[in-house]
PDB file of C-alpha atoms in Angstrom:
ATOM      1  CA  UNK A 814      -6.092 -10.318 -26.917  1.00 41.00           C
ATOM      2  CA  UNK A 815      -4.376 -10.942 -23.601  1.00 50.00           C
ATOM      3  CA  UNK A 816      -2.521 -13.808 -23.593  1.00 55.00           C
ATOM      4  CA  UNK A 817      -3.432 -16.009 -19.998  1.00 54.00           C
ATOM      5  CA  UNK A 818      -0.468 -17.552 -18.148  1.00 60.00           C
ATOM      6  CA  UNK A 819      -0.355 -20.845 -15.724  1.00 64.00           C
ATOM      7  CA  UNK A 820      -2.266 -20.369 -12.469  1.00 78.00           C
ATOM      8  CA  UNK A 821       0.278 -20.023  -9.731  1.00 91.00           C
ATOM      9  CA  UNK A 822       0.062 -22.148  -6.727  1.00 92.00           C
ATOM     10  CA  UNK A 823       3.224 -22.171  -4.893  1.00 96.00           C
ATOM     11  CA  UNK A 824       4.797 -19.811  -2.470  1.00 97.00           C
ATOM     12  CA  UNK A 825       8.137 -19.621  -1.161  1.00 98.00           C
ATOM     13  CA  UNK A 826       9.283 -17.985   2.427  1.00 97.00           C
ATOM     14  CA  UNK A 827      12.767 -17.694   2.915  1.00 95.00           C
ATOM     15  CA  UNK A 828      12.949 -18.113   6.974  1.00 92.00           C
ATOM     16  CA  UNK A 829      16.941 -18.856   7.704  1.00 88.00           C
ATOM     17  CA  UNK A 830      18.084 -15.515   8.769  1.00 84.00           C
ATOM     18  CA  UNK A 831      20.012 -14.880  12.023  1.00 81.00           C
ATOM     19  CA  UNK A 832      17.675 -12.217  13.385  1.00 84.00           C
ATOM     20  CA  UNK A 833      20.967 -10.101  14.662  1.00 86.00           C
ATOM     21  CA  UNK A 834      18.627  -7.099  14.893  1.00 90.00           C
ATOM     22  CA  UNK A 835      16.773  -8.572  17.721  1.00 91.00           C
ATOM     23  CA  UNK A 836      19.713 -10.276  20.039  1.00 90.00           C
ATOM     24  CA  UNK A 837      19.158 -11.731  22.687  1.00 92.00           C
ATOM     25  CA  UNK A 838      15.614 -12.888  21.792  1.00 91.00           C
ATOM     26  CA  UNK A 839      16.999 -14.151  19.004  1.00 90.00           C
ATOM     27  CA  UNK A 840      19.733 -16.445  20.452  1.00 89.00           C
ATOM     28  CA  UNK A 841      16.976 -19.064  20.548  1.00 89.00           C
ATOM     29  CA  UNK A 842      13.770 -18.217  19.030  1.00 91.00           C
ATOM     30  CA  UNK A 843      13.830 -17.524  15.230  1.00 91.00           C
ATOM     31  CA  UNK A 844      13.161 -13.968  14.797  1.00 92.00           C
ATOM     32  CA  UNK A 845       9.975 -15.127  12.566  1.00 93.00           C
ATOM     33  CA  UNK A 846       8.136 -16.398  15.572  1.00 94.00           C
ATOM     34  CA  UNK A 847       8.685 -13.209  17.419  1.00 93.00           C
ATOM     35  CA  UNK A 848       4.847 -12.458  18.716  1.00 94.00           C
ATOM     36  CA  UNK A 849       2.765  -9.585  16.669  1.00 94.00           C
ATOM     37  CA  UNK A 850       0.211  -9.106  19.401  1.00 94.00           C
ATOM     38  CA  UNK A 851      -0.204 -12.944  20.036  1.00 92.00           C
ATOM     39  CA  UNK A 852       0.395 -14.415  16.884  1.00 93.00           C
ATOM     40  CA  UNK A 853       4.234 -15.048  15.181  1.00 95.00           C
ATOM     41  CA  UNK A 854       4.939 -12.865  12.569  1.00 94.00           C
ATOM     42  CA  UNK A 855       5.229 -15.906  10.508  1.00 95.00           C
ATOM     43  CA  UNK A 856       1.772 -16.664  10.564  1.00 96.00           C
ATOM     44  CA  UNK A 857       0.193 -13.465   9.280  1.00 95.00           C
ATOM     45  CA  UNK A 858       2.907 -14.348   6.461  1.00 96.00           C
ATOM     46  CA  UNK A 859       1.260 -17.739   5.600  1.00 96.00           C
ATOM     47  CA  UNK A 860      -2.205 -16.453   5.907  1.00 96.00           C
ATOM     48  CA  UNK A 861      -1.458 -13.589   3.219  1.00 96.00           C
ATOM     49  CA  UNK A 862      -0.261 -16.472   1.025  1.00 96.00           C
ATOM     50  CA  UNK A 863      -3.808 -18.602   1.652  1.00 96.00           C
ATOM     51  CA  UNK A 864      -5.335 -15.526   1.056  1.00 94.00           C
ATOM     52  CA  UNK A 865      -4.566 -14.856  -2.085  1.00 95.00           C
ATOM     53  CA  UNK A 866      -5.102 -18.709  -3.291  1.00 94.00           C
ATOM     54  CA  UNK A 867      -1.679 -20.194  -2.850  1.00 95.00           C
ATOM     55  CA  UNK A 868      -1.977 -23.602  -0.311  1.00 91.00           C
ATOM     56  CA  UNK A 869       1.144 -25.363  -1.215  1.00 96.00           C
ATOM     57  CA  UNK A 870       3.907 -23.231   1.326  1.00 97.00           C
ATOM     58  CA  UNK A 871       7.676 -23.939   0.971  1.00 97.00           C
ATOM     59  CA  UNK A 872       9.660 -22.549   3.998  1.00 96.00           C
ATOM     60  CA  UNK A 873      13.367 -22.119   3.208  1.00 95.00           C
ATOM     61  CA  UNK A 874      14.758 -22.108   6.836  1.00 94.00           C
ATOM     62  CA  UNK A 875      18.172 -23.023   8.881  1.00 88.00           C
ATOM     63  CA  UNK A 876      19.685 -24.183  11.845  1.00 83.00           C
ATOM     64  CA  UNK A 877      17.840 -23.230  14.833  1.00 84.00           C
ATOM     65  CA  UNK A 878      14.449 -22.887  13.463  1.00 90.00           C
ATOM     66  CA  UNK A 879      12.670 -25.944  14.147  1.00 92.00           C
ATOM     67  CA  UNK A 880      10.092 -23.498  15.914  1.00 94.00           C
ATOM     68  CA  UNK A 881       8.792 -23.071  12.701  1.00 94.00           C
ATOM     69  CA  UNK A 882       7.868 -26.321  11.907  1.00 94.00           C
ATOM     70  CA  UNK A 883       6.514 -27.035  15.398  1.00 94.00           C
ATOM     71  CA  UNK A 884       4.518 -23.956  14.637  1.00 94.00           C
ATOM     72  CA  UNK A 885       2.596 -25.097  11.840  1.00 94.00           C
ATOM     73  CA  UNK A 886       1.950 -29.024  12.973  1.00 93.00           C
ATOM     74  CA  UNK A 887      -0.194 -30.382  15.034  1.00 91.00           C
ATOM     75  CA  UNK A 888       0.480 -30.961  18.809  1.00 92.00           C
ATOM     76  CA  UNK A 889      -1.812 -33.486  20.379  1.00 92.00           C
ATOM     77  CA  UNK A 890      -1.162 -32.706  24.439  1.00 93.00           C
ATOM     78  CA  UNK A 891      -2.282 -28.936  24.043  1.00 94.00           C
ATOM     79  CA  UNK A 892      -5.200 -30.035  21.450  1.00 93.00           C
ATOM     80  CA  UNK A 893      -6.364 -32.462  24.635  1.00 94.00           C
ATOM     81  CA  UNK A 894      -5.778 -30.390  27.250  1.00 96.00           C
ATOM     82  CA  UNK A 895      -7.783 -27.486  25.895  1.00 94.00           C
ATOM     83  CA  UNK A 896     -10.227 -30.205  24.882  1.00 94.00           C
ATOM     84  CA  UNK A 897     -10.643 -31.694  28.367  1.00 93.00           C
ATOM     85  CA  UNK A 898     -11.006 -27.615  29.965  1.00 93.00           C
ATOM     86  CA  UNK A 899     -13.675 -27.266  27.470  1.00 93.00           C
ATOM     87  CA  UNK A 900     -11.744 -24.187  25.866  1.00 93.00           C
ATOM     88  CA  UNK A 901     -13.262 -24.282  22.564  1.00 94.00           C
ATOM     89  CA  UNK A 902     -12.080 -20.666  21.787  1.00 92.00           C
ATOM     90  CA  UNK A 903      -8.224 -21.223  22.352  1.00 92.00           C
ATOM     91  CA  UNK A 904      -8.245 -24.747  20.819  1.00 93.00           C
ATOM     92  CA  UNK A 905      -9.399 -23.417  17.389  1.00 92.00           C
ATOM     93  CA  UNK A 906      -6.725 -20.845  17.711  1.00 91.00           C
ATOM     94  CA  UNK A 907      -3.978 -23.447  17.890  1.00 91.00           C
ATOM     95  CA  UNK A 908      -5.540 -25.702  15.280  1.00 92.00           C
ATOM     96  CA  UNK A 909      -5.960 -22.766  12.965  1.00 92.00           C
ATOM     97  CA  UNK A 910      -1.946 -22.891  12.340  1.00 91.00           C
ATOM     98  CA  UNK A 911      -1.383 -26.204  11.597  1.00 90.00           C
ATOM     99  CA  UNK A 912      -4.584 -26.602   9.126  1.00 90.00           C
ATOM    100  CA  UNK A 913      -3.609 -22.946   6.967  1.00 90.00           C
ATOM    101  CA  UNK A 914      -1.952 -24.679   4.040  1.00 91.00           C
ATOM    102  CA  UNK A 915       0.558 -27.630   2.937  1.00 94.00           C
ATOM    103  CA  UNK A 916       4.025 -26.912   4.797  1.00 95.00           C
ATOM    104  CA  UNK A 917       7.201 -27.832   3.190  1.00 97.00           C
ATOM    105  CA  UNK A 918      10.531 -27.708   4.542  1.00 96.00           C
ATOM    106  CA  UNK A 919      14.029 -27.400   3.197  1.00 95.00           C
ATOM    107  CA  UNK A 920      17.207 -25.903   5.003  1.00 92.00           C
ATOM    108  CA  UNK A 921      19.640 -23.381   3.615  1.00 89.00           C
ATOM    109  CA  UNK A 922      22.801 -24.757   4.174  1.00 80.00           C
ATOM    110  CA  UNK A 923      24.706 -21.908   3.662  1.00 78.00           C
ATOM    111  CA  UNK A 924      23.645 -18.016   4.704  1.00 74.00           C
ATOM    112  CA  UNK A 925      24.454 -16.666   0.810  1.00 81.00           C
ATOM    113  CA  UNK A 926      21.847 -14.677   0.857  1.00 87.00           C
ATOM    114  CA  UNK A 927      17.849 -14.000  -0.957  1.00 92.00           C
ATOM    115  CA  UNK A 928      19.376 -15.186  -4.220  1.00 93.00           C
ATOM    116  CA  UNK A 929      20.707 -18.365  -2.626  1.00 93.00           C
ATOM    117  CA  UNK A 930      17.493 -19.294  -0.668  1.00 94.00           C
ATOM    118  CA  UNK A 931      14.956 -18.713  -3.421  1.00 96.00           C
ATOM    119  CA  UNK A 932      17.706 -21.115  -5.474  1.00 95.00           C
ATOM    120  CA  UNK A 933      17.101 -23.600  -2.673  1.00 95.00           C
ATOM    121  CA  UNK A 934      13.236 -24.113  -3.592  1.00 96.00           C
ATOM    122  CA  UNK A 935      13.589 -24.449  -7.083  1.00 96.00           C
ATOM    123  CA  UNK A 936      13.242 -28.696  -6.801  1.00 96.00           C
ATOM    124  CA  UNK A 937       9.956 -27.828  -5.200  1.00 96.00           C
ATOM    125  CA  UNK A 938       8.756 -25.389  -7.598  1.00 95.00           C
ATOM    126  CA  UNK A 939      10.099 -26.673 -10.757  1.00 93.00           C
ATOM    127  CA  UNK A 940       8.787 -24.771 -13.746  1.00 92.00           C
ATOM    128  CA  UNK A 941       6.353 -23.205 -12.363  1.00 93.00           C
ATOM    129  CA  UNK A 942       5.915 -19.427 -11.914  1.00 95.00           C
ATOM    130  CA  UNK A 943       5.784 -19.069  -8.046  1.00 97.00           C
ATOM    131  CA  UNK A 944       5.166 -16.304  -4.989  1.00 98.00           C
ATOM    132  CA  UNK A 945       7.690 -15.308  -2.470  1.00 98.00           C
ATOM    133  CA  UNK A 946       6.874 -13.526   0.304  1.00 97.00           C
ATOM    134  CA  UNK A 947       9.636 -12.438   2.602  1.00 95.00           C
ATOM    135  CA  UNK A 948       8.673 -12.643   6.660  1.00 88.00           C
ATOM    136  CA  UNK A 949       9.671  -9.025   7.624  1.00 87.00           C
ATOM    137  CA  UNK A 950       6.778  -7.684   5.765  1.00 90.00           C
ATOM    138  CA  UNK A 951       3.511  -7.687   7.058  1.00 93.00           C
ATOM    139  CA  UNK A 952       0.897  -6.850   4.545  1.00 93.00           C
ATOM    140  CA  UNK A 953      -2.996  -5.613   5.619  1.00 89.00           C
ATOM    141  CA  UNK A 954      -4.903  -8.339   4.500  1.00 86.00           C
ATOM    142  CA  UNK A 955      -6.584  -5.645   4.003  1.00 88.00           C
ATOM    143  CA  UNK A 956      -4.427  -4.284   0.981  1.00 91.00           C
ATOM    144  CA  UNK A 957      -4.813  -7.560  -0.961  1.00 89.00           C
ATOM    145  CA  UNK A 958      -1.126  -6.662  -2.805  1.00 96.00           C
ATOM    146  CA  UNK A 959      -0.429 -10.239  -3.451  1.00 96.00           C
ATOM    147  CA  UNK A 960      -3.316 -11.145  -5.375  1.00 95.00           C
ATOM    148  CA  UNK A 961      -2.917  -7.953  -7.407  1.00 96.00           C
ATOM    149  CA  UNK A 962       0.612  -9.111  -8.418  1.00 96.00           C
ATOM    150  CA  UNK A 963      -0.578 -12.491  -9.060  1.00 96.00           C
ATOM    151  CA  UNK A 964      -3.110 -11.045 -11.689  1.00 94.00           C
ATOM    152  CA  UNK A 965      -0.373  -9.107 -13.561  1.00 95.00           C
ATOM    153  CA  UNK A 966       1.619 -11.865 -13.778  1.00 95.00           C
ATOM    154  CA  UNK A 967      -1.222 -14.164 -15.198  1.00 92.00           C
ATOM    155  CA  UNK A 968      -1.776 -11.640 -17.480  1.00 91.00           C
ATOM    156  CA  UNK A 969       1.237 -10.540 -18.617  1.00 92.00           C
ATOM    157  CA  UNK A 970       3.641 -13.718 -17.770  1.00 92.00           C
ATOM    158  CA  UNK A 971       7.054 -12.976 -16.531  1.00 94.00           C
ATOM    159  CA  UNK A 972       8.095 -11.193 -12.913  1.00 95.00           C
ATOM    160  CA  UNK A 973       6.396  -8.851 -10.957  1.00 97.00           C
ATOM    161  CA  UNK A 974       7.727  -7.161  -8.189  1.00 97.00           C
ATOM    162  CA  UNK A 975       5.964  -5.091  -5.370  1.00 97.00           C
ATOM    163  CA  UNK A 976       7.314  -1.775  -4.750  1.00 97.00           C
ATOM    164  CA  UNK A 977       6.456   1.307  -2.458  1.00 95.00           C
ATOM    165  CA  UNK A 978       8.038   5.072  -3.097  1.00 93.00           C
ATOM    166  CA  UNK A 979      10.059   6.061   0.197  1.00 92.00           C
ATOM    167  CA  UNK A 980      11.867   9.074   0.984  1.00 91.00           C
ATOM    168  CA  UNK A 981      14.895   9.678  -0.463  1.00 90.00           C
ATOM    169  CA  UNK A 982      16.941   9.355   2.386  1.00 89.00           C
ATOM    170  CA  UNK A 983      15.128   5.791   2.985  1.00 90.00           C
ATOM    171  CA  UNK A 984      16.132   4.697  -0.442  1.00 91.00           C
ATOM    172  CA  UNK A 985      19.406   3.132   0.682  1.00 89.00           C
ATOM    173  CA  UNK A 986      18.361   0.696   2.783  1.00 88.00           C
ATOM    174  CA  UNK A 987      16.182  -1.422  -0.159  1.00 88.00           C
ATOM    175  CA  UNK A 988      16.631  -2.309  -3.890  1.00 88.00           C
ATOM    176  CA  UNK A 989      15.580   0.388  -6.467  1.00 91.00           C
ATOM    177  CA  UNK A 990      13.504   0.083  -9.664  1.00 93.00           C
ATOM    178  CA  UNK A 991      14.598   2.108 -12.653  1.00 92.00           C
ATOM    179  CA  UNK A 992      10.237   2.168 -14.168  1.00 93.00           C
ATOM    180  CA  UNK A 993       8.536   3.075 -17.194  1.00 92.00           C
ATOM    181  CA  UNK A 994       4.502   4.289 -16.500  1.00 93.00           C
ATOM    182  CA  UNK A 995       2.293   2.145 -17.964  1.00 92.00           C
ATOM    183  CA  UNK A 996      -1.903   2.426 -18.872  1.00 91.00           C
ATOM    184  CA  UNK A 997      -2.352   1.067 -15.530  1.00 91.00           C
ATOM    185  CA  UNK A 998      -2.104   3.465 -12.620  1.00 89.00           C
ATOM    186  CA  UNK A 999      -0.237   1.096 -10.298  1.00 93.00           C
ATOM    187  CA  UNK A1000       1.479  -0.678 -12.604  1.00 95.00           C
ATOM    188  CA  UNK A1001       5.273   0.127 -14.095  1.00 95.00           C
ATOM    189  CA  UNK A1002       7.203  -1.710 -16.117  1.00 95.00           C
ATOM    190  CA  UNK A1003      10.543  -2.337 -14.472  1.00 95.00           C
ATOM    191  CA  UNK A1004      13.784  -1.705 -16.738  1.00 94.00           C
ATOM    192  CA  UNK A1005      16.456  -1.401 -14.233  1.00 91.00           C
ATOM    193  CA  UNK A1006      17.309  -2.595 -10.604  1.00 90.00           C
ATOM    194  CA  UNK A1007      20.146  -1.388  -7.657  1.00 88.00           C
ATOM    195  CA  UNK A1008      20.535  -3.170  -4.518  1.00 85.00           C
ATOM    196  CA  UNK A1009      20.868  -0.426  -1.811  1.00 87.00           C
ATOM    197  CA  UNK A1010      22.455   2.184  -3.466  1.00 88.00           C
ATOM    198  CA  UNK A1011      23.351   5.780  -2.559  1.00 89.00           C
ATOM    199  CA  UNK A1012      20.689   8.477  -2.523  1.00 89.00           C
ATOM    200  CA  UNK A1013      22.212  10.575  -5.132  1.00 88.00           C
ATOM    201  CA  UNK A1014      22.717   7.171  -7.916  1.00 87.00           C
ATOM    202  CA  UNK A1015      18.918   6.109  -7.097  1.00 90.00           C
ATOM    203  CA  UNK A1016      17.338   5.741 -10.204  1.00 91.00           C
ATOM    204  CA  UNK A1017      13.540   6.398  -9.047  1.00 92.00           C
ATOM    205  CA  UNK A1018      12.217   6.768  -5.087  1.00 91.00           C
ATOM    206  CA  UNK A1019      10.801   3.012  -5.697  1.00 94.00           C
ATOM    207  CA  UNK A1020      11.811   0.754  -3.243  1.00 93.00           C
ATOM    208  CA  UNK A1021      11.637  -3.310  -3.531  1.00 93.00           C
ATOM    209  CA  UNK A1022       9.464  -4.434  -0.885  1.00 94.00           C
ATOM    210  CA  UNK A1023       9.350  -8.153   0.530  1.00 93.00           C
ATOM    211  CA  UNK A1024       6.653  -9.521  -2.401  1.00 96.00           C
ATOM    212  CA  UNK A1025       7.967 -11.081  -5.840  1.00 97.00           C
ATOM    213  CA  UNK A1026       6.108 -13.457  -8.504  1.00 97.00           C
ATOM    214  CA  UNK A1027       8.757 -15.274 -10.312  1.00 97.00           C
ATOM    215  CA  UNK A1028       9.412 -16.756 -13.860  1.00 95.00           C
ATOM    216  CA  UNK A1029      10.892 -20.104 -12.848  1.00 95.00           C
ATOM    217  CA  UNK A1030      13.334 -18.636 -15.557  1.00 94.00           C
ATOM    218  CA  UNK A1031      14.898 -17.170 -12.497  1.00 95.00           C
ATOM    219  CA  UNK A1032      16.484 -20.162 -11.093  1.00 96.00           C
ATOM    220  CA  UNK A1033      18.694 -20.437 -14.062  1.00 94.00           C
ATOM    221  CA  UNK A1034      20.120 -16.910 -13.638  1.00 94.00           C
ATOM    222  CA  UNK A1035      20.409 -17.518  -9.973  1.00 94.00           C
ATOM    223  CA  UNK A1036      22.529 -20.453 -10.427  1.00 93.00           C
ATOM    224  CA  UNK A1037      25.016 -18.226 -12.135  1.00 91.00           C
ATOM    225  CA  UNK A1038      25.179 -15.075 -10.005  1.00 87.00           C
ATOM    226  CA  UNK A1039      27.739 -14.060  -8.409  1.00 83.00           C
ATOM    227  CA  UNK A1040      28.146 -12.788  -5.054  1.00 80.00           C
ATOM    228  CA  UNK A1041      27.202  -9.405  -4.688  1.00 73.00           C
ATOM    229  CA  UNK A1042      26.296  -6.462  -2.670  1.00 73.00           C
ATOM    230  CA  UNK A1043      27.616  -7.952   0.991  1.00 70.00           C
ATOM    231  CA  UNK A1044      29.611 -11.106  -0.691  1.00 75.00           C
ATOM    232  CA  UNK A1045      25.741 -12.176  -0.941  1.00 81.00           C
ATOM    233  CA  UNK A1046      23.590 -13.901  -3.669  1.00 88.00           C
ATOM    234  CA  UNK A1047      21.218 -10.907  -4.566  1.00 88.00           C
ATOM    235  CA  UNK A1048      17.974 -11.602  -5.900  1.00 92.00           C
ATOM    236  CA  UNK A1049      17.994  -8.152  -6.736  1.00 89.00           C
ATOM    237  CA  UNK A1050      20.770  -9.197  -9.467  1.00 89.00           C
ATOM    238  CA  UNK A1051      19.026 -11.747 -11.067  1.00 91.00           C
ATOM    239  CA  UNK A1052      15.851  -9.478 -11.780  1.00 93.00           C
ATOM    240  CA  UNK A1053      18.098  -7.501 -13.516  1.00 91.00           C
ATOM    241  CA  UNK A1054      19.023  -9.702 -15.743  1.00 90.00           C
ATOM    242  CA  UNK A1055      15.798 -10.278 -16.603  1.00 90.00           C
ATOM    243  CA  UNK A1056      15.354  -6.775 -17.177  1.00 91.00           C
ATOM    244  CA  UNK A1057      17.871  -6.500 -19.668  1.00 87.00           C
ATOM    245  CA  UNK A1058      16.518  -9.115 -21.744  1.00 80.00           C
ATOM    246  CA  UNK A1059      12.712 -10.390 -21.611  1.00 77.00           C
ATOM    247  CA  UNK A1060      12.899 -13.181 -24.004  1.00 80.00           C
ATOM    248  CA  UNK A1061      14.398 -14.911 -20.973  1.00 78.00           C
ATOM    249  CA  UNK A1062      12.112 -14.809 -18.933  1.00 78.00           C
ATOM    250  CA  UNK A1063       9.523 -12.569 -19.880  1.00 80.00           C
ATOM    251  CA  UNK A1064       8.763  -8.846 -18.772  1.00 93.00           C
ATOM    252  CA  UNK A1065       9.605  -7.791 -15.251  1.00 94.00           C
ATOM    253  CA  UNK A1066       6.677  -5.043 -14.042  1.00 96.00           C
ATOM    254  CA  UNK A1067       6.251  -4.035 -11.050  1.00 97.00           C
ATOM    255  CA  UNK A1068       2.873  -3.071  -8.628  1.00 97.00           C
ATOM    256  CA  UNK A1069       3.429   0.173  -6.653  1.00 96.00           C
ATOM    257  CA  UNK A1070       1.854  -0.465  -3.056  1.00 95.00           C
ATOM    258  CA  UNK A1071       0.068   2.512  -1.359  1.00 93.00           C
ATOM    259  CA  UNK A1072      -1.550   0.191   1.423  1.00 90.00           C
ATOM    260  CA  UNK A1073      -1.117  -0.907   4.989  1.00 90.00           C
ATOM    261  CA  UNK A1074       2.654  -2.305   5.400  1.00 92.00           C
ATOM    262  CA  UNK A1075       4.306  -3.520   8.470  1.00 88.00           C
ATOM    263  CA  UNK A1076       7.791  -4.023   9.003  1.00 85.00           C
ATOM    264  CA  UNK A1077       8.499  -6.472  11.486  1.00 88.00           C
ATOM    265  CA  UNK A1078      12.729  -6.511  10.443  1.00 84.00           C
ATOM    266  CA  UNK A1079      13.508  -3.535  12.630  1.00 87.00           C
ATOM    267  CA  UNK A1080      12.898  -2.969  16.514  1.00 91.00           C
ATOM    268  CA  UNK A1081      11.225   0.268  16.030  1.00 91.00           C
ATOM    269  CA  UNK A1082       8.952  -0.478  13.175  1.00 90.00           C
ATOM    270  CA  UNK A1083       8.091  -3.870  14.991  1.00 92.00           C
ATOM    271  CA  UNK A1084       6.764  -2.140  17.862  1.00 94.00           C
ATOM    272  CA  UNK A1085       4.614   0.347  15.474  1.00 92.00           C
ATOM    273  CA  UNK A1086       3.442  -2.617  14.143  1.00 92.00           C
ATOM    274  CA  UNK A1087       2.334  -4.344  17.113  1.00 94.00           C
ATOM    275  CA  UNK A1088       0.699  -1.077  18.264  1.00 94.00           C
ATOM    276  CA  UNK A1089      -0.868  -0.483  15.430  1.00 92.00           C
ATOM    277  CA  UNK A1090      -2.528  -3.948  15.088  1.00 92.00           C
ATOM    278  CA  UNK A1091      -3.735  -3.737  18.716  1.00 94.00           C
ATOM    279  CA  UNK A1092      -5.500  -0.651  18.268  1.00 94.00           C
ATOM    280  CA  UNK A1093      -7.677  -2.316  15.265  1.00 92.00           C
ATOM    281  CA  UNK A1094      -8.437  -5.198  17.349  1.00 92.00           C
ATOM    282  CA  UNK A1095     -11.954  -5.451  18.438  1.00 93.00           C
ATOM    283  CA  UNK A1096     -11.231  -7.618  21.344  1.00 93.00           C
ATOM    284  CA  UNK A1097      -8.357  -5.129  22.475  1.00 94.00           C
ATOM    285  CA  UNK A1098      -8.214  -2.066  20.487  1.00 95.00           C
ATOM    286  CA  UNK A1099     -10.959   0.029  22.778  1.00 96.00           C
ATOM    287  CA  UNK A1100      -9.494  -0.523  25.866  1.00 96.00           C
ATOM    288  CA  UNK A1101      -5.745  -0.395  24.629  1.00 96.00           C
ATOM    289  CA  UNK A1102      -6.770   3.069  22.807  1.00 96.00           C
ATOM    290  CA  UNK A1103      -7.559   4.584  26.358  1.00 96.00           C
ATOM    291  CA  UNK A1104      -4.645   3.340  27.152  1.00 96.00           C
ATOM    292  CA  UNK A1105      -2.570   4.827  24.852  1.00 95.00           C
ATOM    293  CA  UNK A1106      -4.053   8.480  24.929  1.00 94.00           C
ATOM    294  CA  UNK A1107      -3.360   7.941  28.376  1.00 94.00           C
ATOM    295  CA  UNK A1108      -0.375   7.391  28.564  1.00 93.00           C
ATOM    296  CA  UNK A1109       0.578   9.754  25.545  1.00 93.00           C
ATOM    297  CA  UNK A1110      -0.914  12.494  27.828  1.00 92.00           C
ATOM    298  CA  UNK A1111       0.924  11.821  30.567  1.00 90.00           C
ATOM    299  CA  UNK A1112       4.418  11.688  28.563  1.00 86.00           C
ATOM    300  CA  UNK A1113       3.702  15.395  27.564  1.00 83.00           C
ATOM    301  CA  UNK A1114       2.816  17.015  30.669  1.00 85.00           C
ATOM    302  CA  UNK A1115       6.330  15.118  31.873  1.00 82.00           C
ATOM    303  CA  UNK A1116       7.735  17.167  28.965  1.00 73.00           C
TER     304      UNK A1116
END
């Protein structure tokens, strides 16, 4: 019989990074409020985490990123104004933000990496298996990936991880699962884990993406990990411990992704994501469509 684990509630962002990849827009606006058509990136981030049945948000974030909280509160002189113009349509927009979930704050003092700011919300989470959901990765709420990994772990107790195969020459810029096939189609059990390593010393083409749900076991490893790959607290280091030994912390499997992923962390990818995301709007996609084969046409007769 399959044994049933606590209900998970809590999820964890980790929001203190720099943003160095998008400088100058960065200098003063965290990079997690950085628009995706016309809302934050930050926001899609929450709403996955609602989605999927988990109200009680703890945002791990740093200097410069009281945006953030702003973001997700309530501000009274645009809630009138809109009020008083009768702009019923824009003032449910702005509400919508600040009514998604319970927001909790706590600062990373230090930039020591994942490792180090998951560390940081373990007063808030306790002993509780929890979600983290890291803000550079947009997932289709369409592709409900989260709630898949939620039921594994339920069922199975321990971690689970998300992962997505990537080209081999892609494999070096994400952690990489060493997996065993299980009855489940999209479901591997995890025996091994590299941060970033070298093509040729990859132990599968499974890359980590930005989902985990975590054995609170994981705070006790993470307090004694050492600086790793980029003088950094890896998450990627504790899991591995875990992997070594399950009575720790339980099993560590992992849910291979074949949905709808948008990476917001790089330049490129964050304009592919904002394009893409137009095009499926109904209130813009038709006419921004035209506008792309438009424009797409008129780049190739240049060429």
């Amino acid at each position: 019989m399959t044994q049933s684990h606590p209900r998970i509630s809590k999820a964890v962002i980790p929001a203190a990074g720099l943003g160095t990849r998008f400088l100058p827009a960065t200098k003063a606006t965290p990079k997690e409020m950085l628009p995706v058509v016309d809302k934050p990136a930050i926001q899609y981030v929450v709403e996955e985490a609602v989605s999927a049945g988990l109200d009680d948000v703890l945002m791990i974030t740093g200097r410069n990123k009281r945006p953030l909280e702003d973001h997700f509160d309530r501000n009274y002189e645009l809630e009138s104004a809109l009020g008083k113009k009768g702009d019923a349509e824009r003032l449910a927009k702005v509400q919508e933000s600040s009514d998604l979930a319970t927001m909790h704050y706590v600062r990373q003092g230090d930039p020591r990496g994942l490792g180090h700011a998951v560390l940081c919300a373990a007063p808030h989470v306790g002993r509780e298996p929890f979600a983290v959901l890291l803000g550079d990765d947009l997932i289709d709420p369409r592709d409900p990936l989260l709630q898949r990994m939620i039921e594994i772990q339920e069922r199975h107790g321990g971690s689970v991880i998300a992962l997505m195969e990537v080209a081999p020459e892609q494999i070096h810029l994400y952690g990489c699962a060493a997996v065993e096939a299980t009855a489940e189609g999209d479901v591997v059990r995890v025996t091994g884990l590299v941060e970033k390593p070298d093509p040729a010393d990859a132990p599968s083409g499974y890359a980590v993406i930005g989902r985990y749900v975590l054995d609170p076991h994981i705070f006790d490893i993470l307090r004694k990990t050492e600086p790793g790959r980029g003088g950094e607290i890896q998450l990627t280091d504790a899991l591995q411990q875990l992997t070594e030994d399950e009575k720790v912390g339980g099993p560590v499997h992992g849910v291979v992704f074949k949905g709808r992923r948008y990476d917001t962390g790089d330049r490129g990818d964050y304009l592919r994501a904002i394009v893409r995301l137009a095009c499926e709007r109904e209130d813009l996609g038709p006419d921004f469509r035209a506008w792309l084969r438009s424009y797409v046409a008129e780049e190739m007769q240049q060429r």
